[in-house]
Every structure is written in C-alpha cells, then in structure tokens.
Amino acid sequence: MTSFDPYILRKEFPYFAHESAVWLDNAANTQKPQAVLDRVLLSLARASTVHRAVYALAEEATLVYEEARSILARFISAPSKDEVIFTNGTTGAINLFARSLYLSGKRAGRQGFRIVTSVLEHHSNYLPWRMLADEPGVEIIIIGHDGLGIDMEALAKALSAPCDLVALSLCSNVSGAWLDSQQAAKLARAAGAVLFLDAAQAVLHRAICLDDSVALPAGGIRVAADALAFSGHKMYGPDGTGALWVRGDLLQDLVPVTFGGEMVRSVDDSAIDLQPPPRRFEAGTPNCSAILGFAEAARWLLQSPRDEFRAHEEGLGRMLHDELSALPGARLYSVPGPLISFTLDGWHTHDLALFLDREGLCLRAGRLCAEPFMRALGVPALVRASLAAYTTREDCMRLVRALTLAKAAIPGRACLARFARDSASMH
Ligand code: PLP
C-alpha cells in the first residue's frame, strides 16, 4: 500500500484550481506544476541570450542553460551532459537524428543503409525513416506486432543480417506495451546496428536509467540504447520542448542538418569549423524559457517519489482496464497500465470523444498518429485515456460512468454534426 495522495499533488498544479474538465490526455500533453510555470516566467521576465554575448546577464543565462542540460542528462542518467541536444520535442529529435545519421554514413562512404523499425511506431518514429527510404541505397524493414507489442521473433529474424539502424518505441502510444530494450540492444549489436529508442511515452511513467554503473532510481528501468528521444510536454514540462540523447562516440561522428548562428567556431569562404557537440546541433536562438521549464520539470520529477507515482498510475490504470473490460461493448487494445485504448460498440470514436467532452472528460480519439499500427490491429480509430500521477480514482470512475451512459445513448445529431466539422483535423 502506498500513502501517495494525488489530491495533495494536485495542489502544485494550477490547472486543477481553475479547470473542472477531467484531464485524461496525458499521453499527448501533461499539466504543468507551478514550479515549471514560475521558471518559464522568470526566464521570460529576464530575457537574455545564451552562448553569444559577454555582458553579465548573458553569462549568467549561459550558465543556467548549460545547467539545464546537466539536469536533463541526470534525468536519464546519461554519462555526459554534452550528449544531450535540446529540440522542440521527440519529433524534432528524431528528424534531426535520422537525417544526421544518414548523412554521416554517406559522407563516410557507406554503401547502403539498412533500417529496421516496426509497425507500432508513432508517425514521428516512422515517417522520418520512411522518407529516408526514398534515398538511393536505403532499405527499410518494418517488423510486425505480436498482439499489442513488437514481434521480437520477427525483430531477431530481421537482425540476423547486418543492419545500420534499429528505431523502436520504448513504450507504445497506442497499446502502452513496453519494449524489452535489453533484448533489442543485444540483437541490434549483433547485427552491427545503432539502437534508437523513442521514449516519448516512457519518461512520464518510469525513471530511465541509461548508465549501468549508476544505481537504479526507485521505480526506474534500465534502458539500453545508443540514442533516445523524449518530449518535455509529456513529463510536466512546457510545450514544444524535447531532447535527443546520443552516445558520445556516435555523436562525434554525426553531421548537423540545421545551420545558422552559434554552431560554428569560425567560417570563411573555404572552410567551416563546427562547434563541438551538442552546440553544433543547436543553430539559432534557443527557446530558453521553455528549455529552462523543461529542466525544471525534470528536476521536479527527480525530487518526486517516482516509485509512488508509478505504483499509483499502474494501480489506477489496471483498475480502469478491468472496469472497461467488464463494460459490455467495450473493446480494449492496450495492456493493463496507465494508457488505455478502446472502442465502444455502436459509437464512432470521434462521436464518443465528443460525448465524453460534454460529460467533462478530455480524451484523445482518432488514429493516434499511428496509422500503420491501427491498420495492423484492424481498427479505424481508437479512444485513448492516459493517466498521470495527478489522476484520481474519481477521474477514472467518471469515465466509467460516462461510458456506461454512452452505452445507453445513441449518438445525437448535434454531436455527429460537430464531428463532421472537426473530423478532418482529428488524427
Ligand atoms: N513518439 C511517441 C510514441 C509519441 O506518443 C509522440 C507523441 O504523442 C511522439 C513520438 C511525438 O512527440 P512530440 O509531438 O512531442 O514531438
């Protein structure tokens, strides 16, 4: 039994003082604690610039910015802060990594580029690799699913031949299934491949530990990877923030794909001398206030009882999973845990999400940016409830009660009309 009380935690989140809607879309975006809001505001109220001016305010801003990088490195137990690149989210991180890795290989004279990914991936970890497959010599292999997770036998088979890159999600945004990263890393290494993990859905629920020599934090998980990406807004941080971590020796070889201010030491007509990583990957003025808020969210999590958060989220998720499994007409497409994807017989998912909205609940509906996985599962769309540490039992029971009501109702005309207007934007 845990003494963890989500109502006490909620006092740190202004959302709950001002809004009554039940927030169950944490897989897309989380609410922010006051500490994060304060950090962003403080930074905006003392605007400066980093890595490019000599006045005292800029010197201080640069120190604080680099301290933020150290906090993010500590958050995932990365061996060095200089292996962490700030991005605008997981999407930005993967696009950077994909282009950069491919170009580096090409410049080094590599013939061909073999990528293995899976059908489970979010579009952000699918399209960048798919787009690369248009380049000459690039081959992409998309492995299938084994129920709700990755088919590890198919992965092993695909990696029985040499490979350059394996790109997989650590936790699915559709099914909530976790990858066995240790096993994936073993297979990737045997094939000579780099293992990239999309950790967008992982960081909220588990403390990621990349360094085997570091003691595993309570509620943490040892993760094996050569590169990894995650988003700040999915872990109580500001919108449009994220990070790409790349193992030091691999990072040294990567070439930048965005060019501009403060990423070169010097440049003239004949030569470009790049800054060392990570700065060579952060051209232009960074979104300092948001990045500092991102680091504050990481600090806040580092200081939080994450094992208690985890036990709470898992416990509530399992309870909700059981309740929905028992609801006639509900079909579940997720493993028991804090992310529950489902359909309700007789309801279009968008209509159902609008019905739930009218009942005061915010849930995502649609293809969840994972269209290939939807096709593989044989469903056009899903409704998704995703929990966080501040989710309460009452939130979950309100969802159960609303779905029980929905079962007794027929989708109304007004609801369908609104769906017709909105559906084009609900992917
Ligand atoms: N990968 C996964 C598994 C996700 O769930 C998401 C967002 O939902 C992304 C990548 C993209 O993250 P972002 O939109 O923060 O860049």
GROMACS .gro file of C-alpha atoms and ligand atoms in nm:
model
  443
    1MET     CA    1   0.000   0.000   0.000
    2THR     CA    2   0.123   0.349  -0.081
    3SER     CA    3   0.045   0.664   0.114
    4PHE     CA    4   0.060   0.863  -0.208
    5ASP     CA    5  -0.227   1.110  -0.235
    6PRO     CA    6  -0.293   1.260  -0.582
    7TYR     CA    7  -0.514   1.531  -0.426
    8ILE     CA    8  -0.214   1.668  -0.238
    9LEU     CA    9  -0.007   1.657  -0.558
   10ARG     CA   10  -0.280   1.846  -0.744
   11LYS     CA   11  -0.225   2.148  -0.523
   12GLU     CA   12   0.101   2.202  -0.714
   13PHE     CA   13  -0.083   2.219  -1.049
   14PRO     CA   14  -0.281   2.539  -1.121
   15TYR     CA   15  -0.491   2.350  -1.378
   16PHE     CA   16  -0.687   2.179  -1.102
   17ALA     CA   17  -0.765   2.506  -0.927
   18HIS     CA   18  -0.903   2.665  -1.242
   19GLU     CA   19  -1.043   2.389  -1.463
   20SER     CA   20  -1.308   2.131  -1.397
   21ALA     CA   21  -1.256   1.911  -1.707
   22VAL     CA   22  -1.106   1.573  -1.623
   23TRP     CA   23  -0.769   1.562  -1.796
   24LEU     CA   24  -0.710   1.216  -1.940
   25ASP     CA   25  -0.493   1.307  -2.239
   26ASN     CA   26  -0.157   1.290  -2.064
   27ALA     CA   27   0.000   1.086  -2.343
   28ALA     CA   28  -0.037   1.398  -2.561
   29ASN     CA   29   0.039   1.668  -2.306
   30THR     CA   30   0.060   1.695  -1.930
   31GLN     CA   31  -0.046   1.975  -1.699
   32LYS     CA   32   0.241   2.177  -1.553
   33PRO     CA   33   0.329   2.226  -1.186
   34GLN     CA   34   0.362   2.582  -1.056
   35ALA     CA   35   0.740   2.535  -1.026
   36VAL     CA   36   0.763   2.489  -1.405
   37LEU     CA   37   0.538   2.787  -1.477
   38ASP     CA   38   0.743   3.003  -1.239
   39ARG     CA   39   1.068   2.901  -1.407
   40VAL     CA   40   0.938   2.988  -1.753
   41LEU     CA   41   0.802   3.321  -1.633
   42LEU     CA   42   1.123   3.411  -1.452
   43SER     CA   43   1.323   3.342  -1.765
   44LEU     CA   44   1.088   3.548  -1.981
   45ALA     CA   45   1.094   3.832  -1.729
   46ARG     CA   46   1.475   3.846  -1.752
   47ALA     CA   47   1.522   3.779  -2.121
   48SER     CA   48   1.881   3.745  -2.229
   49THR     CA   49   2.079   3.537  -2.473
   50VAL     CA   50   2.299   3.229  -2.443
   51HIS     CA   51   2.641   3.143  -2.585
   52ARG     CA   52   2.672   3.470  -2.775
   53ALA     CA   53   2.729   3.779  -2.559
   54VAL     CA   54   2.976   3.900  -2.296
   55TYR     CA   55   2.756   4.107  -2.065
   56ALA     CA   56   2.688   3.961  -1.720
   57LEU     CA   57   2.324   3.879  -1.784
   58ALA     CA   58   2.419   3.670  -2.087
   59GLU     CA   59   2.698   3.496  -1.898
   60GLU     CA   60   2.453   3.402  -1.628
   61ALA     CA   61   2.193   3.286  -1.884
   62THR     CA   62   2.453   3.063  -2.050
   63LEU     CA   63   2.544   2.904  -1.718
   64VAL     CA   64   2.180   2.840  -1.636
   65TYR     CA   65   2.116   2.699  -1.984
   66GLU     CA   66   2.406   2.456  -1.953
   67GLU     CA   67   2.293   2.366  -1.602
   68ALA     CA   68   1.955   2.275  -1.759
   69ARG     CA   69   2.141   2.037  -1.989
   70SER     CA   70   2.309   1.877  -1.687
   71ILE     CA   71   1.972   1.824  -1.520
   72LEU     CA   72   1.832   1.658  -1.831
   73ALA     CA   73   2.140   1.434  -1.851
   74ARG     CA   74   2.089   1.336  -1.487
   75PHE     CA   75   1.721   1.274  -1.558
   76ILE     CA   76   1.809   0.985  -1.792
   77SER     CA   77   2.144   0.901  -1.628
   78ALA     CA   78   2.330   0.998  -1.943
   79PRO     CA   79   2.706   0.972  -1.891
   80SER     CA   80   2.770   1.330  -2.007
   81LYS     CA   81   2.564   1.647  -2.035
   82ASP     CA   82   2.730   1.712  -2.370
   83GLU     CA   83   2.544   1.413  -2.514
   84VAL     CA   84   2.211   1.594  -2.472
   85ILE     CA   85   2.077   1.812  -2.754
   86PHE     CA   86   1.775   2.034  -2.694
   87THR     CA   87   1.498   2.004  -2.953
   88ASN     CA   88   1.138   2.109  -2.991
   89GLY     CA   89   1.015   1.763  -2.896
   90THR     CA   90   1.053   1.398  -2.986
   91THR     CA   91   0.957   1.475  -3.345
   92GLY     CA   92   1.233   1.732  -3.387
   93ALA     CA   93   1.481   1.498  -3.220
   94ILE     CA   94   1.404   1.202  -3.447
   95ASN     CA   95   1.411   1.408  -3.765
   96LEU     CA   96   1.748   1.551  -3.664
   97PHE     CA   97   1.887   1.210  -3.575
   98ALA     CA   98   1.757   1.036  -3.887
   99ARG     CA   99   1.897   1.291  -4.135
  100SER     CA  100   2.216   1.334  -3.946
  101LEU     CA  101   2.293   0.964  -3.912
  102TYR     CA  102   2.219   0.900  -4.277
  103LEU     CA  103   2.432   1.194  -4.398
  104SER     CA  104   2.721   1.096  -4.170
  105GLY     CA  105   2.725   0.745  -4.313
  106LYS     CA  106   2.708   0.878  -4.665
  107ARG     CA  107   2.998   1.115  -4.605
  108ALA     CA  108   3.199   0.830  -4.455
  109GLY     CA  109   3.146   0.643  -4.783
  110ARG     CA  110   2.899   0.388  -4.651
  111GLN     CA  111   2.731   0.189  -4.926
  112GLY     CA  112   2.365   0.133  -4.849
  113PHE     CA  113   2.175   0.193  -4.529
  114ARG     CA  114   1.954  -0.073  -4.376
  115ILE     CA  115   1.691   0.039  -4.125
  116VAL     CA  116   1.469  -0.179  -3.910
  117THR     CA  117   1.163  -0.026  -3.748
  118SER     CA  118   0.818  -0.153  -3.652
  119VAL     CA  119   0.455  -0.116  -3.743
  120LEU     CA  120   0.383   0.002  -3.388
  121GLU     CA  121   0.562   0.332  -3.426
  122HIS     CA  122   0.416   0.678  -3.383
  123HIS     CA  123   0.439   0.869  -3.712
  124SER     CA  124   0.729   1.065  -3.562
  125ASN     CA  125   0.936   0.749  -3.544
  126TYR     CA  126   0.808   0.614  -3.874
  127LEU     CA  127   0.789   0.892  -4.131
  128PRO     CA  128   1.147   1.021  -4.088
  129TRP     CA  129   1.275   0.669  -4.162
  130ARG     CA  130   1.021   0.611  -4.436
  131MET     CA  131   1.128   0.936  -4.601
  132LEU     CA  132   1.492   0.825  -4.587
  133ALA     CA  133   1.392   0.510  -4.769
  134ASP     CA  134   1.338   0.729  -5.079
  135GLU     CA  135   1.714   0.788  -5.092
  136PRO     CA  136   1.923   0.561  -5.312
  137GLY     CA  137   2.062   0.257  -5.132
  138VAL     CA  138   1.834   0.287  -4.830
  139GLU     CA  139   1.634  -0.020  -4.736
  140ILE     CA  140   1.367  -0.020  -4.465
  141ILE     CA  141   1.224  -0.326  -4.294
  142ILE     CA  142   0.907  -0.283  -4.092
  143ILE     CA  143   0.852  -0.560  -3.845
  144GLY     CA  144   0.507  -0.657  -3.727
  145HIS     CA  145   0.331  -0.680  -3.394
  146ASP     CA  146   0.277  -0.971  -3.166
  147GLY     CA  147  -0.061  -0.881  -3.020
  148LEU     CA  148  -0.004  -0.543  -2.857
  149GLY     CA  149   0.377  -0.532  -2.860
  150ILE     CA  150   0.663  -0.573  -3.105
  151ASP     CA  151   0.712  -0.917  -3.255
  152MET     CA  152   1.053  -0.993  -3.103
  153GLU     CA  153   1.096  -1.307  -3.311
  154ALA     CA  154   1.049  -1.104  -3.627
  155LEU     CA  155   1.297  -0.850  -3.490
  156ALA     CA  156   1.552  -1.124  -3.429
  157LYS     CA  157   1.497  -1.255  -3.781
  158ALA     CA  158   1.532  -0.910  -3.939
  159LEU     CA  159   1.853  -0.860  -3.741
  160SER     CA  160   2.008  -1.187  -3.843
  161ALA     CA  161   2.155  -0.987  -4.136
  162PRO     CA  162   2.380  -0.681  -4.095
  163CYS     CA  163   2.189  -0.363  -4.024
  164ASP     CA  164   2.271   0.005  -3.969
  165LEU     CA  165   1.987   0.128  -3.752
  166VAL     CA  166   1.706  -0.009  -3.537
  167ALA     CA  167   1.441   0.250  -3.444
  168LEU     CA  168   1.173   0.141  -3.196
  169SER     CA  169   0.946   0.294  -2.936
  170LEU     CA  170   1.023   0.213  -2.575
  171CYS     CA  171   0.654   0.237  -2.491
  172SER     CA  172   0.371   0.239  -2.745
  173ASN     CA  173   0.137   0.540  -2.751
  174VAL     CA  174  -0.142   0.308  -2.868
  175SER     CA  175  -0.112  -0.010  -2.663
  176GLY     CA  176   0.107   0.103  -2.373
  177ALA     CA  177   0.328  -0.205  -2.432
  178TRP     CA  178   0.694  -0.170  -2.332
  179LEU     CA  179   0.983  -0.291  -2.539
  180ASP     CA  180   1.245  -0.517  -2.382
  181SER     CA  181   1.525  -0.274  -2.467
  182GLN     CA  182   1.797  -0.503  -2.331
  183GLN     CA  183   1.695  -0.776  -2.571
  184ALA     CA  184   1.654  -0.529  -2.859
  185ALA     CA  185   2.002  -0.389  -2.788
  186LYS     CA  186   2.155  -0.737  -2.786
  187LEU     CA  187   2.000  -0.812  -3.124
  188ALA     CA  188   2.093  -0.472  -3.266
  189ARG     CA  189   2.454  -0.503  -3.151
  190ALA     CA  190   2.489  -0.850  -3.301
  191ALA     CA  191   2.372  -0.703  -3.634
  192GLY     CA  192   2.616  -0.411  -3.605
  193ALA     CA  193   2.329  -0.162  -3.575
  194VAL     CA  194   2.274   0.151  -3.373
  195LEU     CA  195   1.964   0.124  -3.148
  196PHE     CA  196   1.747   0.434  -3.134
  197LEU     CA  197   1.457   0.446  -2.886
  198ASP     CA  198   1.157   0.676  -2.895
  199ALA     CA  199   1.097   0.732  -2.524
  200ALA     CA  200   0.815   0.988  -2.564
  201GLN     CA  201   0.565   0.771  -2.374
  202ALA     CA  202   0.815   0.628  -2.131
  203VAL     CA  203   0.955   0.923  -1.936
  204LEU     CA  204   0.630   1.014  -1.762
  205HIS     CA  205   0.591   0.674  -1.604
  206ARG     CA  206   0.942   0.540  -1.533
  207ALA     CA  207   1.279   0.687  -1.441
  208ILE     CA  208   1.500   0.598  -1.738
  209CYS     CA  209   1.850   0.483  -1.647
  210LEU     CA  210   2.093   0.464  -1.939
  211ASP     CA  211   2.407   0.415  -1.734
  212ASP     CA  212   2.452   0.065  -1.590
  213SER     CA  213   2.710   0.193  -1.342
  214VAL     CA  214   2.454   0.423  -1.177
  215ALA     CA  215   2.224   0.290  -0.902
  216LEU     CA  216   1.876   0.234  -1.041
  217PRO     CA  217   1.640   0.501  -0.905
  218ALA     CA  218   1.326   0.381  -0.724
  219GLY     CA  219   1.063   0.297  -0.984
  220GLY     CA  220   1.328   0.320  -1.255
  221ILE     CA  221   1.412   0.100  -1.551
  222ARG     CA  222   1.748   0.018  -1.705
  223VAL     CA  223   1.735   0.108  -2.071
  224ALA     CA  224   1.988   0.001  -2.332
  225ALA     CA  225   2.021   0.231  -2.632
  226ASP     CA  226   2.268   0.426  -2.844
  227ALA     CA  227   2.032   0.719  -2.888
  228LEU     CA  228   1.700   0.818  -2.735
  229ALA     CA  229   1.443   1.099  -2.767
  230PHE     CA  230   1.168   1.237  -2.546
  231SER     CA  231   0.940   1.538  -2.506
  232GLY     CA  232   0.920   1.785  -2.217
  233HIS     CA  233   0.544   1.844  -2.251
  234LYS     CA  234   0.475   1.475  -2.186
  235MET     CA  235   0.656   1.493  -1.849
  236TYR     CA  236   0.503   1.806  -1.689
  237GLY     CA  237   0.725   2.047  -1.888
  238PRO     CA  238   0.646   2.326  -2.136
  239ASP     CA  239   0.502   2.260  -2.481
  240GLY     CA  240   0.739   2.224  -2.773
  241THR     CA  241   1.039   2.104  -2.572
  242GLY     CA  242   1.237   1.785  -2.600
  243ALA     CA  243   1.577   1.627  -2.607
  244LEU     CA  244   1.786   1.395  -2.816
  245TRP     CA  245   2.049   1.194  -2.633
  246VAL     CA  246   2.319   1.029  -2.844
  247ARG     CA  247   2.607   0.815  -2.710
  248GLY     CA  248   2.925   1.023  -2.708
  249ASP     CA  249   3.134   0.843  -2.970
  250LEU     CA  250   2.839   0.822  -3.209
  251LEU     CA  251   2.758   1.189  -3.157
  252GLN     CA  252   3.112   1.292  -3.255
  253ASP     CA  253   3.053   1.143  -3.600
  254LEU     CA  254   2.713   1.300  -3.663
  255VAL     CA  255   2.689   1.593  -3.900
  256PRO     CA  256   2.446   1.878  -3.834
  257VAL     CA  257   2.146   1.927  -4.059
  258THR     CA  258   2.046   2.277  -3.946
  259PHE     CA  259   2.285   2.566  -3.995
  260GLY     CA  260   2.297   2.916  -3.850
  261GLY     CA  261   2.410   3.124  -3.556
  262GLU     CA  262   2.643   2.997  -3.283
  263MET     CA  263   2.701   2.648  -3.418
  264VAL     CA  264   3.038   2.723  -3.576
  265ARG     CA  265   3.367   2.832  -3.421
  266SER     CA  266   3.466   3.001  -3.744
  267VAL     CA  267   3.371   3.014  -4.107
  268ASP     CA  268   3.518   3.162  -4.423
  269ASP     CA  269   3.484   3.108  -4.798
  270SER     CA  270   3.670   2.781  -4.789
  271ALA     CA  271   3.617   2.616  -4.450
  272ILE     CA  272   3.364   2.567  -4.172
  273ASP     CA  273   3.489   2.485  -3.824
  274LEU     CA  274   3.196   2.349  -3.626
  275GLN     CA  275   3.140   2.392  -3.253
  276PRO     CA  276   3.181   2.064  -3.066
  277PRO     CA  277   2.860   1.869  -2.992
  278PRO     CA  278   2.599   1.941  -2.869
  279ARG     CA  279   2.621   2.306  -2.974
  280ARG     CA  280   2.676   2.226  -3.340
  281PHE     CA  281   2.323   2.078  -3.339
  282GLU     CA  282   2.156   2.382  -3.183
  283ALA     CA  283   2.178   2.651  -3.450
  284GLY     CA  284   1.993   2.976  -3.385
  285THR     CA  285   1.850   3.129  -3.071
  286PRO     CA  286   1.714   2.854  -2.847
  287ASN     CA  287   1.376   2.865  -2.676
  288CYS     CA  288   1.548   2.937  -2.346
  289SER     CA  289   1.247   2.995  -2.125
  290ALA     CA  290   1.083   2.670  -2.236
  291ILE     CA  291   1.408   2.476  -2.205
  292LEU     CA  292   1.456   2.603  -1.850
  293GLY     CA  293   1.098   2.499  -1.776
  294PHE     CA  294   1.175   2.158  -1.926
  295ALA     CA  295   1.474   2.121  -1.694
  296GLU     CA  296   1.261   2.234  -1.402
  297ALA     CA  297   1.010   1.958  -1.485
  298ALA     CA  298   1.298   1.707  -1.486
  299ARG     CA  299   1.425   1.844  -1.155
  300TRP     CA  300   1.072   1.828  -1.013
  301LEU     CA  301   1.045   1.463  -1.119
  302LEU     CA  302   1.392   1.380  -0.988
  303GLN     CA  303   1.282   1.512  -0.648
  304SER     CA  304   0.945   1.335  -0.659
  305PRO     CA  305   0.867   0.988  -0.522
  306ARG     CA  306   0.861   0.831  -0.866
  307ASP     CA  307   0.813   0.480  -0.735
  308GLU     CA  308   0.494   0.602  -0.565
  309PHE     CA  309   0.385   0.784  -0.882
  310ARG     CA  310   0.440   0.465  -1.074
  311ALA     CA  311   0.254   0.241  -0.830
  312HIS     CA  312  -0.036   0.488  -0.831
  313GLU     CA  313  -0.052   0.519  -1.212
  314GLU     CA  314  -0.022   0.142  -1.261
  315GLY     CA  315  -0.281   0.066  -0.994
  316LEU     CA  316  -0.536   0.313  -1.132
  317GLY     CA  317  -0.467   0.203  -1.489
  318ARG     CA  318  -0.525  -0.161  -1.403
  319MET     CA  319  -0.843  -0.074  -1.219
  320LEU     CA  320  -0.969   0.127  -1.521
  321HIS     CA  321  -0.862  -0.151  -1.754
  322ASP     CA  322  -1.067  -0.402  -1.550
  323GLU     CA  323  -1.370  -0.172  -1.533
  324LEU     CA  324  -1.368  -0.112  -1.910
  325SER     CA  325  -1.309  -0.481  -1.984
  326ALA     CA  326  -1.625  -0.555  -1.788
  327LEU     CA  327  -1.829  -0.292  -1.977
  328PRO     CA  328  -2.040  -0.466  -2.242
  329GLY     CA  329  -1.944  -0.347  -2.591
  330ALA     CA  330  -1.606  -0.203  -2.488
  331ARG     CA  331  -1.306  -0.346  -2.672
  332LEU     CA  332  -0.960  -0.281  -2.535
  333TYR     CA  333  -0.641  -0.250  -2.737
  334SER     CA  334  -0.390  -0.187  -2.462
  335VAL     CA  335  -0.202  -0.375  -2.195
  336PRO     CA  336  -0.315  -0.317  -1.833
  337GLY     CA  337  -0.147   0.006  -1.721
  338PRO     CA  338  -0.177   0.384  -1.733
  339LEU     CA  339  -0.270   0.406  -2.103
  340ILE     CA  340  -0.599   0.254  -2.212
  341SER     CA  341  -0.708   0.248  -2.577
  342PHE     CA  342  -1.055   0.127  -2.658
  343THR     CA  343  -1.366   0.138  -2.874
  344LEU     CA  344  -1.730   0.114  -2.773
  345ASP     CA  345  -1.962  -0.082  -2.998
  346GLY     CA  346  -2.212   0.136  -3.183
  347TRP     CA  347  -2.003   0.453  -3.141
  348HIS     CA  348  -1.769   0.622  -3.380
  349THR     CA  349  -1.459   0.710  -3.178
  350HIS     CA  350  -1.485   1.082  -3.257
  351ASP     CA  351  -1.851   1.092  -3.158
  352LEU     CA  352  -1.765   0.913  -2.837
  353ALA     CA  353  -1.486   1.160  -2.757
  354LEU     CA  354  -1.730   1.447  -2.816
  355PHE     CA  355  -1.986   1.278  -2.593
  356LEU     CA  356  -1.719   1.239  -2.323
  357ASP     CA  357  -1.622   1.603  -2.370
  358ARG     CA  358  -1.982   1.701  -2.292
  359GLU     CA  359  -1.955   1.486  -1.981
  360GLY     CA  360  -1.649   1.689  -1.881
  361LEU     CA  361  -1.373   1.449  -1.983
  362CYS     CA  362  -1.079   1.518  -2.218
  363LEU     CA  363  -0.976   1.203  -2.407
  364ARG     CA  364  -0.795   1.164  -2.736
  365ALA     CA  365  -0.970   0.989  -3.025
  366GLY     CA  366  -0.851   0.906  -3.374
  367ARG     CA  367  -0.561   0.725  -3.528
  368LEU     CA  368  -0.330   0.847  -3.252
  369CYS     CA  369  -0.064   0.933  -3.515
  370ALA     CA  370  -0.004   0.561  -3.556
  371GLU     CA  371  -0.197   0.474  -3.869
  372PRO     CA  372   0.013   0.168  -3.963
  373PHE     CA  373  -0.049   0.016  -3.619
  374MET     CA  374  -0.423   0.089  -3.645
  375ARG     CA  375  -0.433  -0.092  -3.978
  376ALA     CA  376  -0.240  -0.383  -3.832
  377LEU     CA  377  -0.479  -0.400  -3.539
  378GLY     CA  378  -0.774  -0.384  -3.780
  379VAL     CA  379  -0.935  -0.076  -3.621
  380PRO     CA  380  -1.000   0.256  -3.799
  381ALA     CA  381  -0.953   0.461  -3.480
  382LEU     CA  382  -0.942   0.437  -3.102
  383VAL     CA  383  -1.030   0.641  -2.797
  384ARG     CA  384  -0.743   0.674  -2.551
  385ALA     CA  385  -0.742   0.752  -2.178
  386SER     CA  386  -0.394   0.823  -2.046
  387LEU     CA  387  -0.317   0.878  -1.681
  388ALA     CA  388  -0.054   1.071  -1.487
  389ALA     CA  389   0.045   1.100  -1.122
  390TYR     CA  390  -0.230   1.355  -1.050
  391THR     CA  391  -0.508   1.136  -1.194
  392THR     CA  392  -0.754   1.024  -0.927
  393ARG     CA  393  -0.978   0.725  -0.882
  394GLU     CA  394  -1.272   0.965  -0.914
  395ASP     CA  395  -1.145   1.075  -1.261
  396CYS     CA  396  -1.139   0.712  -1.371
  397MET     CA  397  -1.482   0.637  -1.226
  398ARG     CA  398  -1.625   0.943  -1.401
  399LEU     CA  399  -1.502   0.793  -1.726
  400VAL     CA  400  -1.659   0.458  -1.642
  401ARG     CA  401  -1.990   0.629  -1.555
  402ALA     CA  402  -1.981   0.837  -1.875
  403LEU     CA  403  -1.915   0.529  -2.087
  404THR     CA  404  -2.200   0.348  -1.915
  405LEU     CA  405  -2.421   0.644  -2.007
  406ALA     CA  406  -2.287   0.640  -2.364
  407LYS     CA  407  -2.378   0.275  -2.396
  408ALA     CA  408  -2.737   0.361  -2.315
  409ALA     CA  409  -2.744   0.657  -2.556
  410ILE     CA  410  -2.749   0.682  -2.934
  411PRO     CA  411  -2.508   0.938  -3.084
  412GLY     CA  412  -2.712   1.259  -3.118
  413ARG     CA  413  -2.740   1.468  -3.431
  414ALA     CA  414  -2.564   1.770  -3.284
  415CYS     CA  415  -2.272   1.551  -3.190
  416LEU     CA  416  -2.249   1.398  -3.535
  417ALA     CA  417  -2.269   1.742  -3.697
  418ARG     CA  418  -1.981   1.864  -3.487
  419PHE     CA  419  -1.786   1.553  -3.575
  420ALA     CA  420  -1.838   1.620  -3.947
  421ARG     CA  421  -1.684   1.964  -3.897
  422ASP     CA  422  -1.395   1.852  -3.682
  423SER     CA  423  -1.304   1.512  -3.811
  424ALA     CA  424  -1.063   1.636  -4.075
  425SER     CA  425  -0.835   1.772  -3.804
  426MET     CA  426  -0.863   1.478  -3.562
  427HIS     CA  427  -0.585   1.242  -3.647
  428PLP     N1  428   0.653   0.920  -3.025
  428PLP     C1  429   0.552   0.880  -2.948
  428PLP     C2  430   0.547   0.738  -2.901
  428PLP     C3  431   0.451   0.970  -2.913
  428PLP     O1  432   0.349   0.929  -2.839
  428PLP     C4  433   0.460   1.103  -2.960
  428PLP     C5  434   0.354   1.200  -2.931
  428PLP     O2  435   0.245   1.167  -2.895
  428PLP     C6  436   0.569   1.139  -3.039
  428PLP     C7  437   0.664   1.045  -3.069
  428PLP     C8  438   0.584   1.278  -3.089
  428PLP     O3  439   0.609   1.363  -2.982
  428PLP     P1  440   0.607   1.521  -2.999
  428PLP     O4  441   0.476   1.555  -3.064
  428PLP     O5  442   0.616   1.567  -2.859
  428PLP     O6  443   0.722   1.558  -3.082
   0.00000   0.00000   0.00000
